Tab-separated table of C-alpha atoms in Angstrom:
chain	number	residue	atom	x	y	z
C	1	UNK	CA	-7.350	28.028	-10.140
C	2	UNK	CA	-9.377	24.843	-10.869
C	3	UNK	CA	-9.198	22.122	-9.214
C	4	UNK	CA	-6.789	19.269	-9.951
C	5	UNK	CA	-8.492	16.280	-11.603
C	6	UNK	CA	-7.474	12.657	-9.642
C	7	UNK	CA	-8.612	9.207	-10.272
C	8	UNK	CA	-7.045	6.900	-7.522
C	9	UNK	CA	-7.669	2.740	-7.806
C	10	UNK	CA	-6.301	-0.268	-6.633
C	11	UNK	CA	-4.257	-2.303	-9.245
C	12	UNK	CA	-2.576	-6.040	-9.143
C	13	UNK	CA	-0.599	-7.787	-8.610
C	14	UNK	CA	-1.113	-6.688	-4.397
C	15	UNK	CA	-3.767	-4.138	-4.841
C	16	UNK	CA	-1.342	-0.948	-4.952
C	17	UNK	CA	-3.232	2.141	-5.273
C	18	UNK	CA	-2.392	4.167	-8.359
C	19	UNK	CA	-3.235	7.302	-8.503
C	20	UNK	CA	-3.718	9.723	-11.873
C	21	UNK	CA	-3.341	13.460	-11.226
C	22	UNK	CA	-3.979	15.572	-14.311
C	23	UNK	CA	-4.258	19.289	-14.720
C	24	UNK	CA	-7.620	20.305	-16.162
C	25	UNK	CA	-6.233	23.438	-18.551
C	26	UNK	CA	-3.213	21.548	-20.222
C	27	UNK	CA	-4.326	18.174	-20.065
C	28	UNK	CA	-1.327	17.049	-18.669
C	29	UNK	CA	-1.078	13.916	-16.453
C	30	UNK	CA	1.310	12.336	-13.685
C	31	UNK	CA	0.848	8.740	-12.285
C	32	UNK	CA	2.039	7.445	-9.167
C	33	UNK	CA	2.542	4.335	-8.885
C	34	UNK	CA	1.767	1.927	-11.567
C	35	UNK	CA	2.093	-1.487	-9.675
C	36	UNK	CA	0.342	-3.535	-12.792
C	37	UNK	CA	-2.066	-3.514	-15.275
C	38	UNK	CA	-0.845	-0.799	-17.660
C	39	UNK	CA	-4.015	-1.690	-19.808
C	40	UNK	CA	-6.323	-0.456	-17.168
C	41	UNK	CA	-4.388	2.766	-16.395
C	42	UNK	CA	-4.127	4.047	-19.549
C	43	UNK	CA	-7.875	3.309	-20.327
C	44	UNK	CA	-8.626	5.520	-17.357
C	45	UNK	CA	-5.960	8.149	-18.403
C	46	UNK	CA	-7.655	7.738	-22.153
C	47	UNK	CA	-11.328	7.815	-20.077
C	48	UNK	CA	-10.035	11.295	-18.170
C	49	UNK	CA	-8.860	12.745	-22.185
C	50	UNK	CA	-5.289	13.279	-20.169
C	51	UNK	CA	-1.616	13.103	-21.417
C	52	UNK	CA	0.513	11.893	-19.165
C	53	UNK	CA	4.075	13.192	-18.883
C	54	UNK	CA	5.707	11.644	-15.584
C	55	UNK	CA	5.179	8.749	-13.927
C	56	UNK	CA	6.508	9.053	-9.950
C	57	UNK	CA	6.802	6.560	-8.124
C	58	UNK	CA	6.578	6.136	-3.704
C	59	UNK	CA	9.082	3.741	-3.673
C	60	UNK	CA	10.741	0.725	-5.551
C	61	UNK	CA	8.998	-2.174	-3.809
C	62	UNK	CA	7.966	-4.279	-6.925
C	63	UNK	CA	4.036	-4.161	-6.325
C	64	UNK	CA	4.485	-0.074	-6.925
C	65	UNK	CA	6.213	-0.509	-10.285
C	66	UNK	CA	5.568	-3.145	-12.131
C	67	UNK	CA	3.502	-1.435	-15.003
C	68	UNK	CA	5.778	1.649	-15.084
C	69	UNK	CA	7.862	-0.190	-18.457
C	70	UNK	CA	4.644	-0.830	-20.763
C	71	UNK	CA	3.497	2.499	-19.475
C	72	UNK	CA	6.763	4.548	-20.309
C	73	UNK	CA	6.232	2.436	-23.634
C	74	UNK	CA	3.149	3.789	-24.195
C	75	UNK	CA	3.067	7.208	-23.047
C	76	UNK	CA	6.899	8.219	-23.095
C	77	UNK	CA	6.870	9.803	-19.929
C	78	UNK	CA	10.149	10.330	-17.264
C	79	UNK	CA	10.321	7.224	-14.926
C	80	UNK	CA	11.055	9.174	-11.811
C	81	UNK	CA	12.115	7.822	-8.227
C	82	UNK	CA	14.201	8.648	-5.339
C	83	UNK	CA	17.867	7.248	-5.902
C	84	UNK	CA	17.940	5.925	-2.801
C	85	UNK	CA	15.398	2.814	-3.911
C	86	UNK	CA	17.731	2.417	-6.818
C	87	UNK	CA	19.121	-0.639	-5.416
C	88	UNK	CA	15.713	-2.109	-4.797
C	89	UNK	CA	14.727	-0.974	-7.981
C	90	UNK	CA	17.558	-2.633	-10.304
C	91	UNK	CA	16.468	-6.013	-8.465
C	92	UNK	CA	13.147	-6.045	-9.245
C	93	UNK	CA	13.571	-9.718	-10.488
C	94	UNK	CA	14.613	-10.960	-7.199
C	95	UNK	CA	11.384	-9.106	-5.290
C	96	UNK	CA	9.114	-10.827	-7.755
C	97	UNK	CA	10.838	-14.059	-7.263
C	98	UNK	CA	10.366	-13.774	-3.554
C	99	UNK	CA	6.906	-13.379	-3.814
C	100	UNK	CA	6.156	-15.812	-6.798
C	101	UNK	CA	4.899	-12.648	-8.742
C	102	UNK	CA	5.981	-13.118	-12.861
C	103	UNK	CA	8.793	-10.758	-14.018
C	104	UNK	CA	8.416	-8.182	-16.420
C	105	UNK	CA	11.439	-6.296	-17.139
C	106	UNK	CA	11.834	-2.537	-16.351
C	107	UNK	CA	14.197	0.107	-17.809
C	108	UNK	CA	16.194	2.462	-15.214
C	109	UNK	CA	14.358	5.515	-14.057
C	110	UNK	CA	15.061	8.996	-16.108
C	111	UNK	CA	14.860	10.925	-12.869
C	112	UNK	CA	15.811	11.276	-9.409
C	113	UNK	CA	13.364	13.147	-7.507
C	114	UNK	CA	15.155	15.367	-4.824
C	115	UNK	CA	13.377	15.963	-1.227
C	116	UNK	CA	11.412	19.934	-1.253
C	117	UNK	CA	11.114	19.296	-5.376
C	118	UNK	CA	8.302	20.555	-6.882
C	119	UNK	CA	6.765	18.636	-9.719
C	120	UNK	CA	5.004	20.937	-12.237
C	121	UNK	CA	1.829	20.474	-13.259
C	122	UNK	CA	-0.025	23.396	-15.532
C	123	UNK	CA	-0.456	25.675	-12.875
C	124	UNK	CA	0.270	23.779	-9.966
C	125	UNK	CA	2.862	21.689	-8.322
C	126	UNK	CA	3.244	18.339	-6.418
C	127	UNK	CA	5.783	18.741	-3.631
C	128	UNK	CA	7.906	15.743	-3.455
C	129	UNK	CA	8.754	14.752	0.472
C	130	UNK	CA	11.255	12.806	0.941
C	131	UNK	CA	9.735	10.133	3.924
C	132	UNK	CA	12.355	6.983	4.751
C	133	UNK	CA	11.894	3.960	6.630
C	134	UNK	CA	9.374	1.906	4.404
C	135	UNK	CA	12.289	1.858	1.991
C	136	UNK	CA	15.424	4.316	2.033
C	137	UNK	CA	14.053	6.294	-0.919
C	138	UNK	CA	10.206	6.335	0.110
C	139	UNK	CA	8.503	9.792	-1.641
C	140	UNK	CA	5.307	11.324	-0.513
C	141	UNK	CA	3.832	13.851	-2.782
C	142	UNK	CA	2.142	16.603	-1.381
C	143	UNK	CA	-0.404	19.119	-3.410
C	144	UNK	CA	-1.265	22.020	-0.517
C	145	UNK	CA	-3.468	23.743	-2.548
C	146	UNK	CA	-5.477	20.555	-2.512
C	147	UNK	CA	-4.858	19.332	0.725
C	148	UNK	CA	-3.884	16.362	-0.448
C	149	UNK	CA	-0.559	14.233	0.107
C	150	UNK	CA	-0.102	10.807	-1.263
C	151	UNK	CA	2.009	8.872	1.012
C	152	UNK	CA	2.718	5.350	-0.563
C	153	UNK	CA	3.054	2.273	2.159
C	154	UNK	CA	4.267	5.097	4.453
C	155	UNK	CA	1.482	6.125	6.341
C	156	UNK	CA	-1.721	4.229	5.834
C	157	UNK	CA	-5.515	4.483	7.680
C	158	UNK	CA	-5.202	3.259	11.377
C	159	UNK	CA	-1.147	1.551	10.223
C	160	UNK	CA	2.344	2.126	8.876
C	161	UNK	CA	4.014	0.557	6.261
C	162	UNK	CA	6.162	-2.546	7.096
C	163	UNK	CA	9.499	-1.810	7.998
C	164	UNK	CA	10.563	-5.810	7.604
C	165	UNK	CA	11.338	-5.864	4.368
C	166	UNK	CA	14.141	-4.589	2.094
C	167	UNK	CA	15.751	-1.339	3.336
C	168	UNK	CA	13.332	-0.336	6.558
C	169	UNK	CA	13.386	1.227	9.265
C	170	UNK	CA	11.038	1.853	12.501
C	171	UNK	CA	12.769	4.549	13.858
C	172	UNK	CA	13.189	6.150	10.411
C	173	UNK	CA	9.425	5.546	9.336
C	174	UNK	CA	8.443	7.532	12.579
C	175	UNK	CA	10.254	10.353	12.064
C	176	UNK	CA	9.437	10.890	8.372
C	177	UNK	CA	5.368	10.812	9.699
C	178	UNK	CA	5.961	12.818	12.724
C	179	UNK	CA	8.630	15.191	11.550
C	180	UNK	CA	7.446	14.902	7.372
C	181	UNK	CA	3.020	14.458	6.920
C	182	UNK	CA	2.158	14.987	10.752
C	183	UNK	CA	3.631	18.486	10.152
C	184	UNK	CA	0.517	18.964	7.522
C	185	UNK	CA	-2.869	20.575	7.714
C	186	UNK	CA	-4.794	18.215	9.640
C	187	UNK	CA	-7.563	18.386	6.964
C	188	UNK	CA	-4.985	16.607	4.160
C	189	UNK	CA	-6.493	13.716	2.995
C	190	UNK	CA	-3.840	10.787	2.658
C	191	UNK	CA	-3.942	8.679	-0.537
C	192	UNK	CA	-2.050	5.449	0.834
C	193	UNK	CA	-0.268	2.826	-0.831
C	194	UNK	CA	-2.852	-0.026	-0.190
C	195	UNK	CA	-6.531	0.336	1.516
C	196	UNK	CA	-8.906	3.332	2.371
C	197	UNK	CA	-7.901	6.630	2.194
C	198	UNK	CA	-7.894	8.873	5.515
C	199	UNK	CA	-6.740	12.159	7.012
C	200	UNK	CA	-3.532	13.776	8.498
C	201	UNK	CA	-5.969	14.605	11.654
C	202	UNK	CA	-7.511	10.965	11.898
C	203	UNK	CA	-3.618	9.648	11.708
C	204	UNK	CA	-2.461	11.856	14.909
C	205	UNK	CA	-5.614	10.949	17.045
C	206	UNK	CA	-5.902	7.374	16.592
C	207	UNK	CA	-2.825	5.711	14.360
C	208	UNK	CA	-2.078	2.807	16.644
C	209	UNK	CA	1.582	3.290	15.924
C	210	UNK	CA	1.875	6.676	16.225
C	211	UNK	CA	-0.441	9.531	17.470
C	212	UNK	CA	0.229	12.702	18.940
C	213	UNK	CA	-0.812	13.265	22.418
């Protein structure tokens, strides 16, 4: 089976990581997490000769889906999120208010994406995880045949996501790493939400929120 094609970069408004995962036989394409600058992403989707079908998202904090209108415009792929963010994602205007970030309106997501799901892709499947605490609807999606999970602003190099802001939860945040990506192959690189990528085994040795002993 060859090997997954990915293309992971940092977009604005707060330098969310969006990630394109495409399927090198059918040409088909998911992105996670458009956060802004639709123009950009679909150049590199156009760059990669891709199609993209779904666009998933981590979570419903605004920086991780700002583009996702223009590119469901473009593209006509299935907005798809957790329903548990749907609350966070329906006031979108308020989060960018908050943060003096300009509003672009959004339509409602097509899909909610159940934990264990798998999300097809040619021959091969992203595994959505359902991992609370960042938000109530937070989403990792895991590829084992890649070793490769992308956690959002769950689980990042050396940190955690915050668990100040709309929705979190410390307690909750711990057990979806412990209990939800500490439970993977310690070789699984982690594409995070913001910064540096890293490695399940890196996370349980030296996290300073949580390792494992």
């Amino acid at each position: 089976m060859a090997a997954l094609i990915r293309k992971t970069f940092s977009v604005p408004p707060l330098g969310c990581n969006c990630s394109i995962i495409g399927d090198p036989v059918t040409k088909r394409a998911i992105v996670i997490d458009p956060g802004g600058d639709s123009a950009r992403i679909l150049h590199e989707v156009q760059k990669l000769g891709l199609t993209v079908s779904h666009i998933l998202h981590t979570h419903a904090h605004f920086d991780h889906f700002l583009a996702s209108g223009a590119m469901k415009q473009a593209t006509g792929a299935a907005l798809c999120l957790h329903q548990d963010d749907l609350d966070l994602w329906k006031n979108l205007e308020v989060q960018c208010r908050m943060f003096g970030v300009p509003f672009v309106s959004v339509p409602m997501p097509d899909y909610w994406l159940k934990d264990e799901e798998r999300v097809l892709l040619g021959e091969h499947a992203l595994i959505a995880l359902h991992t609370p605490g960042h938000t109530p609807g937070s989403m990792s999606f895991h590829a084992p045949n890649e070793q490769l999970v992308l956690a959002g602003d769950t689980l990042f190099r050396g940190s955690i996501g915050r668990t100040d802001l709309w929705g979190g939860n410390f307690d909750t945040i711990e057990e979806s790493i412990r209990e939800r990506l500490y439970t993977l192959d310690d070789a699984t690189i982690v594409v995070t939400g913001h910064g540096p990528e890293t490695e399940i085994g890196r996370e349980k040795e030296s996290n300073q929120f949580f390792r494992v002993s």
